[in-house]
Each structure stands twice: as C-alpha cells, then as structure tokens.
Amino acid sequence: MNEEAVTEIISRKPELKAAKAKLESMQPGNYCIHQSWGFGQIKDYDAADKKLVIDFEDKQGHRMDPGFCVGTMQVLKPDHLLVRKELEPAAVEDLVSNKPTELIVELLKQYQNFAASTAEIESVLARVIGPIKYKKWWTATKKLLNKDPRISVPARKTGMYVLREEPVTLEEEIIEDYNATQSAKRRVVLAEKLLETAGDHLEELRDQLGLILHTLATAVRESNQLTSAEKLKGAWIRNDFARLLDVNVEDFEPSVVQILSDIQGLDALIDELPTNQQGRALKAIKASHPADWKEICFNLLKNSSGKFTTDCINFLIENGFGDEIKETLIRWQTEQNLKEPVLLWIVKNRHSKKYADLIQDMIQPRLLNSIFFAIDYEALQSSSARRIPLADILSEDRDLIPDLLGTADSETAKDLANNLLLNQGFEELTKKSLLARFIKLFPTVQSLLESDETQQSQGLMVSKESYEKAVSELEDLVQKKIPENSKAIAEARELGDLKENSEYKMAKQDQQVLMSRRNLLEADLQKAQITDFTSATTSNAGIGSVVTLNDEDGNEVTYTILGAWDSDPANQIISYQTPLGKSLLGKTVGDEVVLKIEDTESKLTVASIARYVDLVKS
C-alpha cells in the first residue's frame, strides 16, 4: 500500500489521520496479528477494491478494509518473535530450548517502555511454543527470571514484567521489593529470600539489612496479619538476621518460646509450616517446654503425617527415646489409636535397618488388622472418592500382605480376609486381588470368597438417606469429576513424552480411582434395597435393631444395627454386614455372642432388644 493509497484512505475517513503511520506499515510482506483472525502475513493491496489481502493461519487470501484494521490489527516489526519464528525457526527454537530468559528479554524489547503484562507475554508464548506446551515452559522460566538481574518480576499476576535499563543484583531487587510493600506476610517471605544470599554481601548491605531487621521485628511483634506459624517463621528469620549482624536476639519479642507457649495449638501450627521447617520446630519445642517436651513430641507424632512423621521419630531417637517409641507404637496399636499416616510410615520402613529395632516386632497379622481398621475409618470419614494412601500401598506392594501374614495361622488369616471383604475402603476388584494373595498363602480362604460372592448377589439393605447420598455422589462423579479428569488427561497428553510426564501419570491415576468408584457405586446401587427399618422386631436382633449387651464384668454396651452404608462407629452404629453385625443377627435376649479379635475372645450376653424406629420417634 503506497503513500497515494494511504492519502486516499485518510481523505475518505479523516478520523484515520492520527493512524497514518500504522496505515503506512501495512505493506505487502509484513506480518501481523489480528484480534479475531490471529497471526498472518499481508500479501497484497487491491487498489481497485481498496482492500488488503492477508493470509491468516486458518484463512488464506482474506480481504480486509485497512481502515477497519487500524483498530483490530497489529503490524509486527521484523524482529518480533512471531516474525522470527517464521523467518528464523531454528534460532527461535534455540532460545526456547536453551536460552529461555533471553527469549523473554527479546520479547520485552517489543513493548513500549520495555514492559509487558503476564497476559501479553503468555499470549505470544502460546503462539511461539504452543498453547499447551508453553505452560510448563513458562512455569520453569519464571523461576529463572527471579534470578535474572535484567528483569523486574512482578509480585502479583496483575503486575508488569519490566526489562531494566541497568541490571540490578538479586539482593538489591529483594530489598527494593521489601521496602515497597507494607504487607507483613510479604515482608517475611522476602526477608527469607534475602537471608539465603545476604551473608555473601554482608559488609556492603549491612546498613540496609539493619533496617530490614528493625522493620521485620516490628512486623512480627505488631502485625495481626500473621498466623502463629507465620509469626514463628518470621521470628526465626528475624533471629537469623540478628545473629548475622551480631545483634542480641534476647531483645526481641515475641520470642520463639512465647510463640510456642500454646500447647493446644501446636498441631495446627506444625501443619501450616513448610515441611523443611517442621524439624526445626521440634527443637524449638524442646527449648520452649523443658518439662514436658517429650510428651508433646509423642502427641505430635501420633497425629503426624508425611515427612514430619520421620522428623518426629528421628528427633525422639536422637534424644534417647528409641525404646519408648517402640513401646508407644505397640500401645497405640492395642488401643486402636495408630492413625493411617503413622501406619503408612511403619509399612514403608519395615525393611529399614535404621528403624528395625522399633518396628520389626510389629510386622505381624495384628498390624494388618490395624491397617484394615484405619482404612475403613478413613473411608467412613469421607463420602468422596479421595485416595487413601495406606490402601494404595497395600495394593501396590505385593510383598506387604505375605510379610504381615508370615506368622499367621489359617483361622487368623480367614478372620483378616473377612475383615477385608467388609472393608469400605476398597473397591470390589481390589478386594479380590488382595484376597488372591491370602489364598496363595492359605487356600482355605477361597471358601470365604465364594460365600461373599453368594451374599453379594442377594442385594444390599440400605437406608433412604444413605441411598440418596450414594446417588448424589455418583451424579457428581459422572457429571463433574470424570469430565474434568478427562480434560486434564487431554491437556497433560499435549505436554510431551508420556513416560516422563508426571501431570499425565497423576491424571491417569486419578482416572482409575474415579472410574473404579463409579463402577462400585453403579453395582451397589443396582443391588440396593431401601428399608425404613420398620420390619425389625423386639424378639430377635435384625436390621433396624438396637441391641444392648453385657460383658462378663457387667459392663453395658449398646449397638444399633442399620443398613450396609450406615456405619457410624463413633455413635455405636454398625452395618449388618460387619463381623459384629453378622454375629448379632438372629440373636434373642439371653443369647451369648462371642467376639474374637486376634487371639482374644470376649463373651457378651444380649440384655435387651429394641426397635430403632421406636427410639427415633420417642
């Protein structure tokens, strides 16, 4: 489009006079981005039709009015990344693969004032790298940009990436960001970053670090924004800065001891701390509670999970309490207080030489019973299809069941297999797979499996409330969770090599859990028979009965027998399918019930039988 054509367009539309330079840039051969049609190249200008001819990615030879394009199309400079991708694909690919920060520098040079928003950058990256692949690349590159002195990285997504006129050191950038914010939380985060490198530049930064120490100490002391965990973390950083600058930490408040004074809140505080700082918290607790720190640490161990379980064990061992750990774990097992995460730690470390003295004696059938109890409890606490790690490892570790059954007799194995069949933490196919491992060691368990298959074909008695809850969960799976997972799999597949693609593997694992849960719900709902428990009588125990029992010492306990999905152990409500529920069915007043758990037998006598529906009405 020559000067004459531009003049003619402006004469027809005088309001375009201010856009003369843009019109003049619409020359054949130049590349462009249109807000609707995307990336393209101007091929020609038809003077007779007064239209530009543009080849877009999905529409070749598209004809457009130059005046209309002024507000909807950007003509790209020859050194723009998208243009270079067309003309120098190898050079751009080298930037993408080997020089990611250089690519961002080149990109920022294209913008006015060398500044661009996250949205603007991502829009170009999606075209240069690909709409799916760029996300992983951009996540990794942002970490590199934080260390690049040429680029100012925004603290928030709404901020701008800026190419500096002169590079600054990482420490200078952190100090600049620290002084620019009034947020106590943000100051703690930035101070921690600065602490990692400040020691190498102590003399040149001493005055600025002193000011930061003062303001950080004020934030920890006075801010209401900080949680207890954040306040503890801030106090640690404050103290580390003080030691770096030879300042007496005793002058600061609150001290670490004061922050950790609330024993009741320590569980929540530990959970909120980063995993790499939880071990440090144990040392601080010992210093803060010299009289009862050991008891506190054992209580934290009891409720611990993940890496913190190992931290607790190691800390107690270092302080000479190895034998007490062993005794405590066995006591918790006896009391059925071994929680799922601690059990998970035990089975994962059962072959560890370091912990052999602590847990070797626990690797026996009784531990498998504790595992089943914990899995069943976790399943009852959640109506969703969330994974239970302890159940996963029982399925995935093919040596675990043989290891735990190594000292079992056939009757114990059969009891444990029956507990597995009644467990609500496994889907049916997984149960059969695990039972196959029982049967390989104890062939008599096969009869239990055949009996269970016969019983399953007879249907499930369930309450209306539990039925509706199961229907609601199935609808949520089919309409929301499974479609979302399918989308996640498709997106993850685009990221490349599936063997090394963690996003794809996780999405596929989630798919297996979701599909298994759906299949189980569909099968169970087909067999379900809703009952209102009105058919129960007071002459013998059945589904819908409230049974009171007396043990040999005269102690009284009451159980309510309800539907297959109505178990609530905390309130003494049991499913008719549980071992206890089965043993009570058909019993009358005066009958004895023998409960066998491992090698221990308890004799109970039925004292009375009432109807659940009568008690609810009253």
XYZ file of C-alpha atoms in Angstrom:
618
model
C 0.000 0.000 0.000
C 1.792 3.145 -1.228
C 1.610 6.745 0.006
C -1.065 7.629 -2.537
C -3.319 4.847 -1.283
C -2.815 5.933 2.339
C -3.670 9.555 1.454
C -6.794 8.396 -0.353
C -7.956 6.328 2.649
C -7.476 9.300 5.005
C -9.341 11.629 2.653
C -12.329 9.285 2.804
C -12.050 8.875 6.578
C -10.353 11.953 8.122
C -10.577 10.365 11.595
C -7.788 7.987 10.489
C -5.266 10.817 10.130
C -3.770 10.022 13.534
C -3.205 6.434 12.369
C -1.247 7.372 9.250
C 1.946 5.671 10.439
C 0.058 2.437 11.118
C -1.571 2.535 7.678
C 1.832 3.076 6.089
C 3.147 -0.020 7.894
C 0.522 -2.228 6.202
C 2.893 -3.190 3.407
C 2.902 -6.478 1.488
C 5.320 -8.915 3.146
C 4.815 -7.568 6.664
C 3.450 -9.890 9.354
C 0.546 -9.030 11.624
C -1.747 -10.209 14.425
C -5.490 -9.638 14.139
C -7.614 -9.847 17.310
C -10.055 -12.227 15.587
C -8.072 -13.972 12.860
C -4.746 -14.341 14.678
C -1.305 -14.417 13.045
C -0.932 -13.671 9.339
C 1.040 -12.008 6.544
C -0.046 -9.130 4.315
C 0.258 -10.390 0.732
C -1.102 -7.509 -1.344
C -3.225 -4.361 -1.553
C -6.036 -4.371 -4.123
C -6.234 -0.675 -5.099
C -9.387 -1.191 -7.143
C -11.240 -2.886 -4.272
C -9.390 -0.806 -1.640
C -8.738 -3.988 0.396
C -5.722 -5.625 1.956
C -5.187 -9.281 1.022
C -3.923 -11.214 4.086
C -3.009 -14.867 4.550
C -4.074 -15.894 8.065
C -3.312 -19.290 9.606
C -6.836 -20.590 9.022
C -7.934 -18.324 6.166
C -5.837 -17.653 3.104
C -6.399 -14.610 0.861
C -8.699 -12.880 3.350
C -9.679 -9.387 2.170
C -9.954 -6.603 4.752
C -10.558 -2.830 4.833
C -7.313 -1.095 6.014
C -9.365 1.479 7.920
C -11.090 -1.287 9.868
C -7.734 -2.971 10.552
C -6.373 0.135 12.298
C -8.267 -0.732 15.482
C -8.195 -4.538 15.250
C -4.774 -5.468 13.847
C -1.156 -5.003 14.948
C 1.539 -4.898 12.271
C 4.650 -6.606 13.660
C 8.202 -5.334 13.450
C 10.728 -7.504 11.579
C 12.461 -8.515 14.849
C 9.245 -9.569 16.622
C 9.434 -13.139 17.978
C 6.496 -14.326 15.898
C 8.110 -12.964 12.755
C 11.447 -14.502 13.677
C 9.699 -17.827 14.245
C 8.567 -17.714 10.614
C 11.873 -16.489 9.178
C 14.408 -17.974 11.649
C 12.700 -21.015 13.205
C 15.986 -22.651 14.257
C 17.169 -19.526 16.104
C 13.873 -19.155 17.964
C 13.835 -22.855 18.842
C 17.332 -22.435 20.297
C 16.042 -19.612 22.503
C 13.087 -21.744 23.638
C 15.207 -24.810 24.419
C 18.467 -23.340 25.660
C 18.060 -19.627 26.460
C 14.595 -19.107 27.976
C 15.448 -15.869 29.798
C 16.950 -14.424 26.589
C 13.683 -15.158 24.826
C 11.783 -13.110 27.433
C 14.329 -10.286 27.123
C 13.794 -10.249 23.352
C 10.050 -10.296 23.855
C 10.043 -7.374 26.311
C 12.029 -5.284 23.828
C 8.965 -5.320 21.568
C 6.807 -3.396 24.045
C 6.642 0.281 24.861
C 8.828 1.110 27.869
C 10.108 -2.482 27.703
C 7.231 -3.609 29.939
C 4.520 -6.228 29.410
C 1.808 -7.873 31.487
C 1.645 -11.606 32.186
C -1.337 -11.885 29.819
C 0.567 -10.181 26.979
C 3.601 -12.411 27.442
C 1.548 -15.606 27.649
C -0.387 -14.656 24.520
C 2.853 -14.541 22.498
C 4.340 -17.636 24.163
C 1.235 -19.649 23.334
C 1.838 -18.881 19.644
C 5.618 -19.307 19.716
C 5.776 -22.513 21.788
C 2.250 -23.942 21.563
C -0.999 -23.432 23.507
C -0.353 -26.382 25.862
C 3.424 -26.816 25.927
C 4.159 -23.208 26.812
C 2.554 -23.556 30.282
C 5.182 -25.931 31.660
C 7.947 -23.942 29.938
C 6.660 -20.657 31.390
C 6.411 -22.116 34.914
C 10.081 -23.150 34.793
C 11.214 -19.910 33.149
C 9.554 -17.694 35.763
C 11.835 -19.254 38.393
C 14.862 -18.307 36.281
C 13.572 -14.761 35.789
C 13.533 -14.267 39.564
C 17.329 -14.614 39.481
C 17.955 -12.563 36.333
C 19.197 -9.034 37.229
C 17.942 -7.612 33.922
C 14.272 -8.301 34.553
C 11.935 -6.996 37.243
C 9.428 -9.707 38.096
C 6.038 -8.539 39.459
C 4.960 -9.641 42.931
C 1.397 -10.217 41.662
C -0.088 -11.584 38.461
C -1.560 -8.170 37.691
C 1.889 -6.536 37.717
C 4.258 -5.920 34.802
C 7.451 -7.657 33.724
C 9.992 -4.901 33.042
C 13.319 -5.016 31.219
C 15.564 -2.791 33.312
C 17.747 -0.099 31.802
C 20.526 -1.314 34.069
C 20.735 -4.747 35.709
C 20.491 -4.969 39.491
C 21.657 -7.718 41.829
C 19.189 -10.190 43.292
C 19.753 -8.715 46.755
C 19.038 -5.183 45.520
C 15.842 -6.349 43.864
C 14.614 -8.135 47.009
C 15.429 -5.103 49.168
C 13.567 -2.872 46.702
C 10.512 -5.156 46.819
C 10.742 -5.395 50.623
C 10.768 -1.616 51.071
C 7.904 -1.221 48.595
C 5.466 -3.461 50.487
C 3.627 -2.864 53.745
C 2.356 -6.457 53.999
C 3.809 -8.297 56.982
C 3.356 -11.657 55.214
C 5.150 -10.413 52.124
C 7.985 -8.999 54.223
C 8.541 -12.354 55.921
C 8.717 -14.081 52.523
C 11.138 -11.516 51.071
C 13.303 -11.472 54.188
C 13.669 -15.244 53.939
C 14.812 -14.932 50.311
C 17.293 -12.218 51.244
C 18.674 -14.283 54.124
C 19.703 -17.031 51.684
C 22.258 -14.800 49.920
C 22.842 -11.783 52.185
C 25.760 -13.399 54.007
C 27.890 -13.196 50.845
C 27.431 -9.405 50.684
C 27.242 -8.600 54.373
C 29.546 -5.580 54.534
C 28.070 -3.752 51.554
C 24.489 -4.438 52.692
C 24.947 -4.087 56.465
C 23.066 -0.763 56.810
C 20.137 -1.912 54.666
C 19.984 -5.261 56.463
C 19.868 -3.461 59.787
C 16.821 -1.503 58.644
C 15.182 -4.678 57.403
C 15.837 -6.369 60.752
C 14.137 -3.463 62.539
C 11.019 -3.450 60.322
C 10.777 -7.253 60.317
C 10.961 -7.338 64.116
C 8.176 -4.741 64.221
C 6.031 -6.794 61.827
C 6.461 -9.977 63.893
C 5.662 -8.119 67.106
C 2.718 -5.965 65.998
C 1.082 -7.407 62.868
C -2.348 -9.033 63.123
C -1.997 -10.439 59.613
C 0.365 -13.238 60.629
C -0.819 -16.663 61.759
C 1.071 -18.392 64.567
C 3.083 -20.402 62.010
C 3.929 -17.277 60.017
C 4.863 -15.448 63.213
C 7.167 -18.331 64.204
C 8.751 -18.372 60.766
C 9.185 -14.582 60.925
C 10.783 -14.843 64.391
C 13.276 -17.431 63.129
C 14.229 -15.222 60.176
C 14.435 -12.188 62.470
C 16.747 -14.056 64.839
C 18.919 -15.353 61.982
C 19.294 -11.796 60.683
C 20.165 -10.603 64.192
C 22.894 -13.236 64.580
C 24.234 -12.330 61.141
C 24.505 -8.700 62.271
C 25.758 -9.567 65.799
C 22.565 -8.257 67.431
C 21.315 -9.831 70.684
C 18.187 -11.889 69.894
C 17.098 -11.774 73.540
C 15.976 -8.188 72.988
C 13.156 -9.218 70.634
C 9.522 -10.029 71.391
C 7.705 -12.219 70.945
C 10.408 -14.807 71.428
C 10.165 -18.257 69.848
C 9.383 -19.609 73.323
C 6.418 -17.217 73.662
C 5.053 -18.131 70.214
C 5.196 -21.846 71.055
C 3.673 -21.469 74.523
C 0.171 -22.596 73.437
C 0.470 -26.386 73.549
C -3.082 -26.908 72.254
C -2.311 -25.070 69.016
C 0.929 -26.856 68.151
C -0.637 -29.456 65.831
C -2.197 -26.764 63.637
C 0.955 -24.643 63.756
C 3.154 -27.564 62.637
C 0.748 -28.445 59.789
C 0.971 -24.900 58.448
C 4.791 -24.792 58.452
C 6.726 -25.785 55.314
C 7.928 -29.386 55.598
C 11.580 -28.322 55.632
C 10.971 -26.246 58.792
C 8.930 -28.747 60.820
C 12.060 -30.441 62.168
C 13.329 -27.080 63.400
C 10.026 -26.626 65.230
C 10.673 -29.801 67.245
C 13.977 -28.394 68.532
C 12.252 -25.129 69.399
C 9.510 -27.002 71.270
C 12.140 -28.793 73.372
C 13.642 -25.441 74.318
C 10.224 -23.871 74.962
C 8.813 -26.713 77.105
C 11.744 -28.248 79.029
C 9.488 -30.107 81.466
C 7.047 -31.778 79.077
C 8.553 -31.531 75.586
C 8.803 -35.327 75.274
C 5.068 -35.813 75.851
C 4.328 -33.004 73.380
C 6.524 -34.611 70.711
C 4.860 -38.016 71.179
C 1.438 -36.363 70.771
C 2.663 -34.638 67.612
C 3.948 -37.990 66.332
C 0.548 -39.560 66.946
C -1.141 -37.044 64.625
C 1.762 -36.626 62.207
C 1.926 -37.421 58.512
C 4.419 -37.490 55.654
C 7.956 -36.283 56.289
C 7.025 -34.935 59.726
C 6.458 -38.493 61.000
C 10.075 -39.274 60.140
C 11.198 -35.974 61.707
C 9.435 -36.863 64.977
C 10.841 -40.396 65.060
C 14.386 -39.208 64.349
C 14.178 -36.384 66.901
C 13.000 -38.734 69.655
C 15.679 -41.293 68.760
C 18.376 -38.582 68.838
C 17.214 -37.711 72.340
C 17.439 -41.315 73.568
C 13.796 -42.425 73.410
C 14.046 -45.275 70.858
C 12.736 -47.919 73.291
C 9.864 -45.656 74.334
C 8.880 -45.141 70.684
C 8.646 -48.905 70.271
C 6.511 -49.308 73.404
C 4.280 -46.392 72.431
C 3.622 -47.669 68.908
C 2.612 -51.061 70.307
C 0.356 -49.400 72.904
C -1.318 -47.236 70.252
C -1.901 -50.375 68.213
C -3.532 -52.124 71.169
C -5.733 -49.079 71.785
C -6.536 -48.831 68.036
C -5.016 -45.346 68.053
C -2.472 -45.949 65.296
C -3.577 -43.485 62.648
C -3.337 -44.012 58.918
C -0.241 -41.824 58.243
C 1.805 -43.452 61.034
C 0.789 -46.928 59.850
C 1.876 -45.874 56.369
C 5.282 -44.894 57.775
C 5.618 -48.266 59.526
C 4.920 -50.382 56.445
C 7.134 -48.231 54.226
C 10.039 -48.584 56.656
C 9.548 -52.220 57.654
C 12.753 -53.269 55.840
C 14.794 -50.282 57.027
C 17.881 -51.193 59.067
C 17.720 -47.836 60.839
C 14.242 -48.470 62.273
C 14.328 -52.275 62.545
C 14.521 -52.284 66.363
C 11.448 -50.023 66.556
C 9.032 -51.767 64.247
C 10.253 -55.280 63.423
C 8.132 -56.867 66.194
C 5.028 -55.120 64.792
C 5.262 -56.787 61.360
C 2.675 -59.474 62.105
C -1.027 -60.219 61.491
C -2.180 -57.837 64.181
C -0.724 -54.905 62.209
C -2.757 -55.934 59.156
C -5.893 -55.771 61.284
C -4.887 -52.247 62.380
C -4.341 -51.318 58.740
C -7.813 -52.548 57.763
C -9.349 -50.663 60.676
C -7.574 -47.423 59.708
C -8.552 -47.755 56.025
C -12.174 -48.461 56.910
C -12.191 -45.474 59.283
C -10.742 -43.150 56.614
C -13.332 -44.346 54.094
C -16.176 -43.732 56.549
C -14.936 -40.192 57.229
C -15.145 -39.221 53.573
C -18.061 -39.575 51.191
C -15.842 -38.618 48.229
C -13.648 -40.869 46.130
C -10.410 -39.480 47.533
C -7.476 -41.830 47.612
C -6.346 -43.498 50.838
C -2.533 -43.871 50.639
C -2.484 -46.803 53.049
C -4.957 -48.686 50.843
C -2.882 -47.840 47.777
C 0.339 -49.226 49.237
C -1.452 -52.393 50.365
C -2.457 -52.920 46.718
C 0.831 -51.849 45.129
C 3.317 -53.538 47.490
C 2.855 -57.202 46.650
C 5.122 -58.320 49.496
C 3.238 -56.471 52.228
C 0.438 -58.983 52.890
C 2.822 -62.003 52.811
C 5.143 -60.154 55.210
C 2.326 -59.400 57.652
C 0.831 -62.921 57.442
C 4.191 -64.636 57.951
C 3.315 -65.803 61.479
C -0.465 -66.230 60.988
C -2.444 -69.466 61.266
C -5.313 -70.295 58.904
C -8.050 -69.097 61.289
C -6.383 -65.719 61.819
C -5.888 -65.366 58.066
C -9.551 -66.182 57.485
C -10.683 -63.577 60.030
C -8.486 -60.945 58.414
C -9.729 -61.882 54.940
C -13.295 -61.473 56.177
C -12.397 -58.017 57.523
C -11.067 -57.164 54.080
C -14.327 -58.241 52.419
C -16.290 -55.950 54.745
C -13.909 -53.005 54.367
C -15.388 -49.923 52.714
C -12.014 -48.505 51.691
C -11.508 -50.845 48.719
C -13.445 -51.322 45.514
C -14.512 -54.901 44.717
C -11.846 -55.689 42.124
C -9.111 -54.585 44.519
C -10.570 -56.759 47.275
C -10.423 -59.814 45.011
C -6.852 -59.012 44.017
C -5.810 -58.740 47.676
C -7.723 -61.892 48.601
C -5.789 -63.761 45.930
C -2.647 -63.047 47.964
C -4.366 -64.503 51.054
C -5.462 -67.582 49.129
C -1.938 -68.170 47.801
C -0.730 -68.480 51.415
C -3.914 -70.000 52.923
C -6.048 -71.896 50.341
C -8.944 -72.275 52.837
C -9.719 -68.555 52.388
C -11.159 -69.466 48.954
C -14.398 -70.641 50.614
C -14.820 -67.206 52.188
C -14.620 -65.561 48.776
C -17.229 -67.923 47.339
C -19.545 -67.226 50.310
C -19.115 -63.482 49.835
C -19.996 -63.689 46.128
C -23.173 -65.570 47.021
C -24.101 -62.971 49.633
C -23.431 -60.069 47.263
C -25.877 -61.497 44.718
C -28.644 -61.258 47.334
C -28.680 -57.462 47.446
C -27.902 -54.701 49.921
C -30.258 -53.338 52.549
C -29.755 -49.564 52.831
C -31.492 -46.576 54.377
C -33.135 -43.945 52.182
C -30.665 -41.304 53.370
C -27.582 -43.392 52.542
C -29.093 -44.379 49.170
C -29.680 -40.736 48.225
C -26.159 -39.874 49.340
C -24.738 -42.608 47.086
C -26.864 -41.402 44.136
C -25.656 -37.840 44.693
C -22.019 -38.984 44.767
C -22.491 -40.961 41.534
C -24.069 -37.942 39.799
C -21.160 -35.748 40.902
C -18.687 -38.294 39.529
C -20.434 -38.684 36.172
C -21.364 -35.051 35.584
C -18.376 -33.193 37.069
C -15.324 -35.098 38.321
C -14.899 -37.609 35.467
C -15.345 -34.974 32.674
C -12.878 -32.659 34.473
C -10.398 -35.524 34.735
C -10.790 -36.364 31.018
C -9.997 -32.749 30.153
C -6.946 -32.834 32.439
C -5.689 -36.016 30.715
C -6.090 -34.431 27.271
C -4.193 -31.305 28.321
C -1.451 -33.295 30.035
C -1.018 -35.533 26.967
C -0.068 -32.450 24.973
C 2.914 -31.798 27.260
C 5.021 -34.448 25.554
C 6.805 -37.691 26.472
C 4.267 -39.698 28.478
C 6.983 -41.771 30.206
C 8.371 -38.657 31.894
C 5.082 -36.753 32.068
C 4.142 -36.526 35.765
C 0.997 -34.485 35.024
C -0.262 -37.241 32.697
C 0.549 -40.027 35.176
C -1.257 -38.252 38.005
C -4.291 -37.565 35.825
C -4.410 -41.240 34.752
C -4.123 -42.393 38.379
C -6.999 -40.088 39.287
C -8.972 -41.524 36.361
C -8.507 -45.053 37.715
C -9.759 -44.016 41.147
C -12.764 -42.153 39.712
C -13.758 -44.944 37.313
C -13.366 -47.600 39.996
C -15.531 -45.602 42.379
C -18.162 -45.091 39.677
C -18.252 -48.803 38.842
C -18.586 -49.718 42.524
C -21.401 -47.212 43.092
C -23.278 -48.349 39.987
C -23.001 -52.008 41.006
C -24.035 -51.326 44.612
C -26.960 -49.096 43.646
C -28.310 -51.832 41.369
C -28.316 -54.256 44.329
C -29.558 -51.717 46.876
C -32.939 -52.240 48.552
C -34.210 -49.275 50.551
C -35.594 -50.047 54.002
C -37.181 -47.867 56.690
C -36.259 -50.463 59.372
C -39.927 -50.886 60.419
C -39.757 -54.665 59.872
C -37.436 -55.059 62.880
C -38.904 -56.810 65.937
C -38.044 -56.914 69.618
C -37.998 -60.708 69.729
C -34.684 -61.143 67.903
C -31.935 -58.899 66.528
C -32.151 -57.874 62.911
C -31.556 -54.908 60.616
C -33.046 -51.959 62.477
C -32.484 -53.358 65.973
C -30.868 -51.626 68.939
C -29.092 -54.348 70.914
C -27.802 -53.869 74.469
C -25.085 -56.299 75.588
C -23.414 -57.062 78.921
C -19.876 -58.367 79.191
C -18.602 -60.820 81.836
C -17.830 -57.958 84.223
C -21.341 -56.496 83.944
C -20.347 -53.582 81.732
C -23.039 -52.497 79.276
C -22.654 -51.538 75.609
C -25.352 -50.785 73.032
C -25.132 -51.216 69.243
C -27.595 -50.092 66.573
C -27.680 -52.397 63.543
C -28.569 -50.470 60.379
C -28.062 -50.691 56.622
C -24.950 -51.556 54.617
C -23.901 -47.893 54.254
C -24.999 -46.528 57.633
C -21.972 -47.329 59.823
C -21.036 -44.636 62.340
C -18.562 -46.254 64.786
C -18.280 -43.104 66.887
C -22.006 -43.412 67.737
C -22.050 -47.227 68.052
C -23.981 -47.621 64.773
C -22.832 -50.652 62.786
C -23.668 -52.121 59.395
C -25.380 -55.502 59.381
C -22.512 -56.632 57.128
C -19.750 -56.050 59.699
C -18.442 -59.059 61.660
C -20.161 -57.792 64.821
C -23.385 -57.061 62.943
C -23.438 -60.558 61.453
C -22.801 -62.167 64.832
C -25.779 -60.302 66.367
C -28.342 -61.077 63.635
C -30.976 -63.572 64.866
C -29.904 -63.405 68.499
C -32.530 -63.187 71.264
C -32.399 -61.883 74.834
C -30.139 -64.132 76.911
C -28.111 -65.411 73.940
C -24.341 -65.247 74.144
C -22.193 -63.571 71.486
C -18.527 -64.465 71.215
C -16.261 -61.811 69.711
C -12.824 -62.897 68.617
C -10.162 -60.318 67.836
C -6.793 -61.927 67.067
C -6.232 -64.384 69.935
C -8.544 -62.594 72.369
C -12.135 -63.743 72.907
C -14.851 -61.746 74.657
C -18.220 -63.178 75.733
C -21.205 -60.846 75.672
C -24.797 -61.540 76.626
C -27.797 -59.954 74.896
C -29.585 -57.954 77.625
C -32.331 -56.284 75.569
C -33.512 -55.665 72.008
C -35.366 -52.523 70.885
C -36.521 -51.154 67.562
C -34.522 -48.262 66.078
C -37.646 -46.625 64.618
C -39.368 -46.596 68.025
C -36.408 -44.911 69.699
C -36.109 -42.312 66.929
C -39.810 -41.377 67.257
C -39.584 -41.039 71.008
